Short mmCIF file of C-alpha atoms in Angstrom, two decimals:
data_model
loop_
_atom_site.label_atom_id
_atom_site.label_comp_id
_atom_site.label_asym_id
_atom_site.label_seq_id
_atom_site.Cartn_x
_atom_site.Cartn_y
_atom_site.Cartn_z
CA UNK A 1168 0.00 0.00 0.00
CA UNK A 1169 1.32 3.12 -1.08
CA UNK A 1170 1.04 6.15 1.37
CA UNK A 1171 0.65 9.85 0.09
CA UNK A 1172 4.47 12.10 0.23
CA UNK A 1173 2.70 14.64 2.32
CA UNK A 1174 -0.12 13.96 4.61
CA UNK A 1175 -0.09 17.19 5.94
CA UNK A 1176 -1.15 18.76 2.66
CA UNK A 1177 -4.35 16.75 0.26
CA UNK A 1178 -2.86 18.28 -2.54
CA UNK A 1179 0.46 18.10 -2.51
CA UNK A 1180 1.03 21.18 -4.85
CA UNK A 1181 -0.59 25.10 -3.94
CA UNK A 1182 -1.15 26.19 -7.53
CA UNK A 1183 -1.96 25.34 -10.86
CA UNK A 1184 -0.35 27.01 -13.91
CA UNK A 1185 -2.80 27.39 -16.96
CA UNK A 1186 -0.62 26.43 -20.15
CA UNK A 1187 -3.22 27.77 -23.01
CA UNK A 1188 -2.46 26.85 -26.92
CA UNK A 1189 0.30 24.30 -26.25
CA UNK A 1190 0.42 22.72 -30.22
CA UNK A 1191 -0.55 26.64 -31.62
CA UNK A 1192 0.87 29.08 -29.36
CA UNK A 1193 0.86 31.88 -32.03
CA UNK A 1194 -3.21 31.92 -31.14
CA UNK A 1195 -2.62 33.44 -28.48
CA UNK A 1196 -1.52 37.06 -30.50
CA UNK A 1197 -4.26 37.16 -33.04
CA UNK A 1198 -6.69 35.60 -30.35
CA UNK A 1199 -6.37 38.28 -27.73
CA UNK A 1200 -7.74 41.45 -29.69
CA UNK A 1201 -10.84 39.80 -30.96
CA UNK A 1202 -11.52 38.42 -27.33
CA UNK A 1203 -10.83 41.55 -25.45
CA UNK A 1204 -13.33 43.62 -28.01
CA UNK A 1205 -15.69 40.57 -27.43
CA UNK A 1206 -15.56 41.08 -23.58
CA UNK A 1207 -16.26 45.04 -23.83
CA UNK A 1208 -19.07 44.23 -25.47
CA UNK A 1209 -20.60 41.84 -23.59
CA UNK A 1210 -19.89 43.94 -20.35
CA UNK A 1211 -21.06 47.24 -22.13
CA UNK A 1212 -23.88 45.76 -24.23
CA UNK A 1213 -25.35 43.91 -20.89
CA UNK A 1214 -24.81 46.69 -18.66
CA UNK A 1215 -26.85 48.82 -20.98
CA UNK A 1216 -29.46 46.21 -21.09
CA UNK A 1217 -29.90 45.73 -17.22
CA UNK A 1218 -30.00 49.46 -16.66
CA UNK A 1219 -32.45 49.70 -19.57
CA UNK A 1220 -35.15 47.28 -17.69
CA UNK A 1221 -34.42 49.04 -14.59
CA UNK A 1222 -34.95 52.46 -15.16
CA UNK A 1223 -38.11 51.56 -18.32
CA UNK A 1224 -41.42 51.20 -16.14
CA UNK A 1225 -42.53 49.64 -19.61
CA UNK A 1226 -40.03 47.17 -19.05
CA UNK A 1227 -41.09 45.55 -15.89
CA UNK A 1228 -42.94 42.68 -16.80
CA UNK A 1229 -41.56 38.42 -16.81
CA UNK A 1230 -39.92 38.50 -19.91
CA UNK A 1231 -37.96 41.24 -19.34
CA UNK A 1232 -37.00 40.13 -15.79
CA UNK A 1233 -36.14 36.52 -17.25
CA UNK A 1234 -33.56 38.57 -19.52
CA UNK A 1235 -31.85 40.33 -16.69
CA UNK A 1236 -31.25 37.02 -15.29
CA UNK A 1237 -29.67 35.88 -18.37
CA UNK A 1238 -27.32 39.36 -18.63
CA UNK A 1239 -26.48 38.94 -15.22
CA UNK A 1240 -25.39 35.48 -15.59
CA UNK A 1241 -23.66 36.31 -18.94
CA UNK A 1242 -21.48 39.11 -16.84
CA UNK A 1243 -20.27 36.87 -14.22
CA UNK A 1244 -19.27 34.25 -16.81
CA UNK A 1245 -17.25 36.10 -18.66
CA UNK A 1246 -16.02 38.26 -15.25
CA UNK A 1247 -15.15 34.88 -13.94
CA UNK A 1248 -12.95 33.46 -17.33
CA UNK A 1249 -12.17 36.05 -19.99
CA UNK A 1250 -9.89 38.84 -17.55
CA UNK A 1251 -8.01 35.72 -16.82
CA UNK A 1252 -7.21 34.25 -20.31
CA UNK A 1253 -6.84 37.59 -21.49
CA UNK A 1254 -4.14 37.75 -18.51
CA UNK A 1255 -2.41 34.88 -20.06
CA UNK A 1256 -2.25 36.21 -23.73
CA UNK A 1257 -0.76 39.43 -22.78
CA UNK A 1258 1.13 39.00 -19.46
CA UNK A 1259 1.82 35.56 -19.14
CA UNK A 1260 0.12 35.27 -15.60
CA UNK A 1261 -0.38 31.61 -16.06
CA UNK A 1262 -0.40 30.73 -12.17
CA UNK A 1263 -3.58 30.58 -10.72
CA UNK A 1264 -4.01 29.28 -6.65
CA UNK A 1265 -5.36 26.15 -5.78
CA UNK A 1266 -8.52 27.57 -4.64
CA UNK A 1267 -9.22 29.79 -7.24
CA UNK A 1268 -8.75 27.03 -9.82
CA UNK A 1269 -11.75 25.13 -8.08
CA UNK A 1270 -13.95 28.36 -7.52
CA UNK A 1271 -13.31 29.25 -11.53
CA UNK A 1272 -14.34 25.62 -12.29
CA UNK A 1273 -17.80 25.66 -9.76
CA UNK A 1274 -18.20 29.04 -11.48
CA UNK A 1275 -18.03 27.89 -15.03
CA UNK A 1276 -20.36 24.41 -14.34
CA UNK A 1277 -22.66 25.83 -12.34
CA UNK A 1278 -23.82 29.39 -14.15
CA UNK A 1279 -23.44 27.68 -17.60
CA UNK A 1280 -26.37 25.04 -15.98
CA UNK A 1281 -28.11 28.17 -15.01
CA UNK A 1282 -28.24 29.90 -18.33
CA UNK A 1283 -29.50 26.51 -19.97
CA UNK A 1284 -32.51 26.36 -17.31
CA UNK A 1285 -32.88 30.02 -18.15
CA UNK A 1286 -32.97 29.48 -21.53
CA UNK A 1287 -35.71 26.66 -20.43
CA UNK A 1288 -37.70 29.23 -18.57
CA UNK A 1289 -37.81 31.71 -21.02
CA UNK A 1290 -39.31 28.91 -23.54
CA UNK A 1291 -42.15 27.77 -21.10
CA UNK A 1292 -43.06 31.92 -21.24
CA UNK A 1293 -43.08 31.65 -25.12
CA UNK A 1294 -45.47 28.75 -25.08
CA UNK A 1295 -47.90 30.21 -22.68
CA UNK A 1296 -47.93 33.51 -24.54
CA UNK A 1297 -48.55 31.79 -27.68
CA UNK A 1298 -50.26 28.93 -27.14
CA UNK A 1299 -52.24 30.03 -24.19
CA UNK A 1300 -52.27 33.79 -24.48
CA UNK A 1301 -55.50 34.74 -22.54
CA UNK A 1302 -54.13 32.92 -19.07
CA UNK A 1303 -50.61 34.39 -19.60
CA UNK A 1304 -51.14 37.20 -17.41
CA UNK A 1305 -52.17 34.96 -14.42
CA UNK A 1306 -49.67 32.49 -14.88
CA UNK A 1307 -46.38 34.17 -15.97
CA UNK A 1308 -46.83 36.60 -12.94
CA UNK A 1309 -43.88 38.49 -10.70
CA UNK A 1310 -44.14 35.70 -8.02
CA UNK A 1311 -43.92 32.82 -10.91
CA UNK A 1312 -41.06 34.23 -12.08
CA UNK A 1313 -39.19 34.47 -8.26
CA UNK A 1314 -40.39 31.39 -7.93
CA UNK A 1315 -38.73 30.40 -11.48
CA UNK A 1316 -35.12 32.46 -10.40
CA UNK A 1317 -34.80 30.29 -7.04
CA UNK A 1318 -35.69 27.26 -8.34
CA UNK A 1319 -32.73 28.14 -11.48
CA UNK A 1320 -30.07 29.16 -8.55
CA UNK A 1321 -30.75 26.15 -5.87
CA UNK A 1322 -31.18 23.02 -8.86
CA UNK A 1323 -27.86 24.39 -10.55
CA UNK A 1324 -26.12 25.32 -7.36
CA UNK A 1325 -26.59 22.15 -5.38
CA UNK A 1326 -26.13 19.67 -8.26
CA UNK A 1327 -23.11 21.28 -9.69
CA UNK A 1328 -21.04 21.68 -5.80
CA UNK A 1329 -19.62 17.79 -6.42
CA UNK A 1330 -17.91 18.67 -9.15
CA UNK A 1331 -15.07 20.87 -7.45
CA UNK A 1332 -15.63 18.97 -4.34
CA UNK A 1333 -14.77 15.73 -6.25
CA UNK A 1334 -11.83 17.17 -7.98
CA UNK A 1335 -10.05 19.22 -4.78
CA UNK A 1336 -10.19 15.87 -2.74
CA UNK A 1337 -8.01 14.21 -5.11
CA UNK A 1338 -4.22 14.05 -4.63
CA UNK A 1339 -2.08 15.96 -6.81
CA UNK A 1340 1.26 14.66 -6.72
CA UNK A 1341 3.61 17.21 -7.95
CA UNK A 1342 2.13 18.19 -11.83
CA UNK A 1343 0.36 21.33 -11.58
CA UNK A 1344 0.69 22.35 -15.38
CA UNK A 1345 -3.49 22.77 -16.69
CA UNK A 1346 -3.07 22.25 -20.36
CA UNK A 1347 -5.95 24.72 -21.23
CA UNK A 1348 -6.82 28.25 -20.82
CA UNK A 1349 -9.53 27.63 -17.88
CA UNK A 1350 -10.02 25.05 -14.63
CA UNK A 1351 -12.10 22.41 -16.31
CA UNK A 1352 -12.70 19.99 -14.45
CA UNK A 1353 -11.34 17.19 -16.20
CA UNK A 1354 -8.31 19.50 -17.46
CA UNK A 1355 -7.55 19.60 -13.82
CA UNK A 1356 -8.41 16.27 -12.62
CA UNK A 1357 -6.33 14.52 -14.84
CA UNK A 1358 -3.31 16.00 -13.05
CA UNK A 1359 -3.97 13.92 -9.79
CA UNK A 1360 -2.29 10.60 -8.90
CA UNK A 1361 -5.99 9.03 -8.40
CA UNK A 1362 -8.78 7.63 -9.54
CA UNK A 1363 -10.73 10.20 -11.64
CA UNK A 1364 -13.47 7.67 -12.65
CA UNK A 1365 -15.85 9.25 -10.20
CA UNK A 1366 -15.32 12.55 -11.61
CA UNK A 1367 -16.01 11.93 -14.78
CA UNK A 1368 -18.87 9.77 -14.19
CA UNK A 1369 -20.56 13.03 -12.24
CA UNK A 1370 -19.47 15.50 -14.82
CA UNK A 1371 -20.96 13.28 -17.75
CA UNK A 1372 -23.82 11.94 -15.81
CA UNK A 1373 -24.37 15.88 -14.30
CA UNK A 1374 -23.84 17.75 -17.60
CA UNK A 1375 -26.54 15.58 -19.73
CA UNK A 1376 -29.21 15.55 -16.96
CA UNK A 1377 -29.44 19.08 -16.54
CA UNK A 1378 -28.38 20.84 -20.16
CA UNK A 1379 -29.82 17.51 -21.95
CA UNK A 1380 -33.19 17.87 -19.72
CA UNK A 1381 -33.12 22.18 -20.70
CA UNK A 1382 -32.72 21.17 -24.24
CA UNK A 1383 -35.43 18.64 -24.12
CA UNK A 1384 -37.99 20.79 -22.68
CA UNK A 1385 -36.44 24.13 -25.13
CA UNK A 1386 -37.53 21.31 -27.99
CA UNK A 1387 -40.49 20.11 -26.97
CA UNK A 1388 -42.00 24.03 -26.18
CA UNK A 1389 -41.14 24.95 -29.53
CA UNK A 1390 -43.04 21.89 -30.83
CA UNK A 1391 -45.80 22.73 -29.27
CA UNK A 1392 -45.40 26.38 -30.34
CA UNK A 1393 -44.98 25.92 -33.99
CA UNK A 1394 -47.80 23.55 -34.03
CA UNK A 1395 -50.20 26.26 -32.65
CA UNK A 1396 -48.93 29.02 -34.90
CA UNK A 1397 -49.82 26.77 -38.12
CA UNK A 1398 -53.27 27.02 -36.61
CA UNK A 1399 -53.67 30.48 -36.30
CA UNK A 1400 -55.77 31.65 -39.59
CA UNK A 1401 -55.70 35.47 -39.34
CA UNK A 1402 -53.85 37.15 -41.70
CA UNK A 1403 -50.30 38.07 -40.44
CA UNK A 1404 -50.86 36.44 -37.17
CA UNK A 1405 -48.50 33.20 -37.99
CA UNK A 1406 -45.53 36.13 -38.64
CA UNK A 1407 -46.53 38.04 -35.20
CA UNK A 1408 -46.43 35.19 -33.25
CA UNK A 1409 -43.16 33.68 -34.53
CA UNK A 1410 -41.28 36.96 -34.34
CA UNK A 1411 -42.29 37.29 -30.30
CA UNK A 1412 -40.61 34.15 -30.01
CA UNK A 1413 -37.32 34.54 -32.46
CA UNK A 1414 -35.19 36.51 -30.17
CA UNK A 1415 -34.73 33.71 -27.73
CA UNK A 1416 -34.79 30.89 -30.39
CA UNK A 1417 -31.88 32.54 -32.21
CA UNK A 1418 -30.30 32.70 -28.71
CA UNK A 1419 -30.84 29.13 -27.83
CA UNK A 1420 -29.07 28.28 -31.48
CA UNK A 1421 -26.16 30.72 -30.10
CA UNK A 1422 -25.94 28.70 -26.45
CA UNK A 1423 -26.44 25.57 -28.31
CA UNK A 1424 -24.39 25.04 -31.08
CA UNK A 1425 -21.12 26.21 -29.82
CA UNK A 1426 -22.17 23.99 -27.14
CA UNK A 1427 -22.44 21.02 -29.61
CA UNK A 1428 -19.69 21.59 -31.66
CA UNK A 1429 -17.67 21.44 -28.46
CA UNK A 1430 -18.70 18.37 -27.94
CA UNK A 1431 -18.33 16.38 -31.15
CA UNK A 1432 -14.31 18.25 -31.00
CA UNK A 1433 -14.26 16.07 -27.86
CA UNK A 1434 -15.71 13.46 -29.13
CA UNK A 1435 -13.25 13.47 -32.16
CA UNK A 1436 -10.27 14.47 -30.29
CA UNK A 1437 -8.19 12.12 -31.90
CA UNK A 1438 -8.82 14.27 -35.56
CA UNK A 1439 -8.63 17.63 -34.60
CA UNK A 1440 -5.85 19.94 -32.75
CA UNK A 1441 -6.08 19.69 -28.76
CA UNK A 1442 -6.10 23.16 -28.70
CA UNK A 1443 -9.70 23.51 -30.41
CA UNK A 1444 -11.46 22.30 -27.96
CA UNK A 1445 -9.74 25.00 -25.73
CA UNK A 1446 -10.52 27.45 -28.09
CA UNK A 1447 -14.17 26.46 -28.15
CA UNK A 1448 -14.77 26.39 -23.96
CA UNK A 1449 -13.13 29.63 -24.27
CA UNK A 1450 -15.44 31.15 -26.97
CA UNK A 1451 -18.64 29.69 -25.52
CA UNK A 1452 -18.17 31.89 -22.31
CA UNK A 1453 -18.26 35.48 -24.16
CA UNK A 1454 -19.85 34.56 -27.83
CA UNK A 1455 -23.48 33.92 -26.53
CA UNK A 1456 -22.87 36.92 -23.90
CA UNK A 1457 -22.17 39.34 -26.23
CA UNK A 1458 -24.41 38.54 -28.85
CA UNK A 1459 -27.79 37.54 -26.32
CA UNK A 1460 -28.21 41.48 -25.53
CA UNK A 1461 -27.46 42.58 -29.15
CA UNK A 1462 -29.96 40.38 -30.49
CA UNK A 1463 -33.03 41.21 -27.95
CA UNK A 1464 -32.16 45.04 -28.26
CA UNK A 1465 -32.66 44.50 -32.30
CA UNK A 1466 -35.22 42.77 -32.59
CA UNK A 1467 -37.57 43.55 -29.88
CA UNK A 1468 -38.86 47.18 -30.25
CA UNK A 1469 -39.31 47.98 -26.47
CA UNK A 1470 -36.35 47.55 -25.64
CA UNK A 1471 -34.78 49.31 -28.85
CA UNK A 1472 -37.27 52.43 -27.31
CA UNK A 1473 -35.52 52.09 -24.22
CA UNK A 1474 -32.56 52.68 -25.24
CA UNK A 1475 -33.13 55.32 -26.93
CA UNK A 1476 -35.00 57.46 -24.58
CA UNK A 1477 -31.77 56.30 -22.22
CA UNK A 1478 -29.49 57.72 -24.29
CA UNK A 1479 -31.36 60.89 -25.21
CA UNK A 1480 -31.87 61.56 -21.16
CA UNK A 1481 -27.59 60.79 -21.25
CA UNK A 1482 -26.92 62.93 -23.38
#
């Protein structure tokens, strides 16, 4: 039986270093301006949003209190991985603590799984405004949608806590070099002289039951939806109701198919570049943030009214 070299100390190492790009290292120059212009504007272009609900009476309804939720968790994503890579590409801060690692990687799992059941929310309030639109305003209420924001934080929160529990009780024997640009979990777990079956049973087992049960119930709503709108028989009615709901579908394709493609790069790790996937995880935490509030403030007029009688009072 072989016995841990320090049993003072679970870890054995206090830090990580984050080794981003290993095969392409030149990404990291023609990566960083594009990704620093990306994270301005998903900080400016959410910040805008949130102040736009709060200070537009007009804006206080579900919907729009759903979408806060969303910016909200879109700023602390990218708060919590972008300064950091960004860090790396210009700087070469590479070390990160051991507790920081883990916090990043709770972070990451757990307000990724609350953007999905967002997303999930949000659909549930396009189906009842389409398909039942005269009971909409007593069941998409104020309290239904507190009711909808705890239930988001507590699922994601307490399901998602194993996964940097399971990783910071391994033993990590003396490599401490991440090869990626972020604390994934497995990134990091690797690194450890145990048995990471058990974390990559939860991760797997985690990450399909609650962003495969989101996109499940995402599908099925829009079912539903489309199959009521090619009932509708007034004239223009099919082309109002679809364009209440294309904002958030075009976001969902955003969330979702970097999301996929992520996957299937894992999936066919042997045929692509390591660093690909890296690139991906990276781009799925400020993409979808800085296009979700660009897309809403386009396309939905309310909020484009908003924003301009907030700038015109700014100016």
């Amino acid at each position: 039986m072989v016995a841990h070299q320090n049993d003072t100390d679970p870890s054995g190492i206090s830090d990580f270093l984050l080794n981003c790009f290993v095969t392409s290292p030149g990404w990291q120059l023609w990566l960083s301006l594009p990704l620093s212009l990306l994270f301005l504007l998903a900080m400016g272009a959410n910040a805008i949003l949130l102040i736009t609900i709060q200070l537009e009476a007009s804006l206080h309804e579900p919907m729009y209190y759903l979408l806060s939720l969303l910016s909200l968790l879109d700023i602390v994503l990218c708060l919590t991985v972008i300064p950091k890579v960004l860090a790396i590409f210009w700087f070469d801060l590479r070390l990160i603590s051991f507790s920081a690692c883990f916090l990043q990687m709770y972070i990451m799992n757990s307000f990724l799984a609350m953007e999905s059941c967002t997303f999930m929310v949000m659909a549930f309030d396009r189906y009842i405004a389409i398909c039942h639109p005269l009971r909409y305003p007593s069941i998409i209420t104020d309290q239904f949608v507190v009711k909808a924001v705890i239930f988001i934080v507590a699922r994601n929160v307490f399901i998602c806590l194993p996964i940097p529990i399971l990783s910071a009780r391994l033993y990590y024997c003396g490599r401490n070099v991440i090869e990626n640009c972020i604390c994934a979990n497995m990134s990091v777990s690797r690194l450890s002289c145990d048995d990471v079956t058990l974390n990559r049973l939860y991760q797997f087992a985690g990450g399909w039951t609650l962003l495969g049960s989101d996109l499940i119930l995402i599908f099925l709503s829009y079912i539903l939806i489309l199959r009521a709108v090619l009932k509708l028989k007034a004239e223009g009615a099919v082309a109002k109701a679809l364009s209440t709901c294309g904002s958030h579908f075009i976001l969902i394709l955003f969330f979702s198919t970097i999301l996929l493609v992520f996957v299937l790069t894992h999936v066919a790790k042997r045929k692509v570049s390591p660093d690909v996937p890296i690139l991906l995880n990276v781009l799925h935490h400020v993409i979808p943030a800085s296009l979700n509030p660009i897309v809403y403030g386009v396309r939905t007029q309310e909020i484009k009214q908003g924003i301009q009688r907030l700038l015109k009072k700014g100016w």
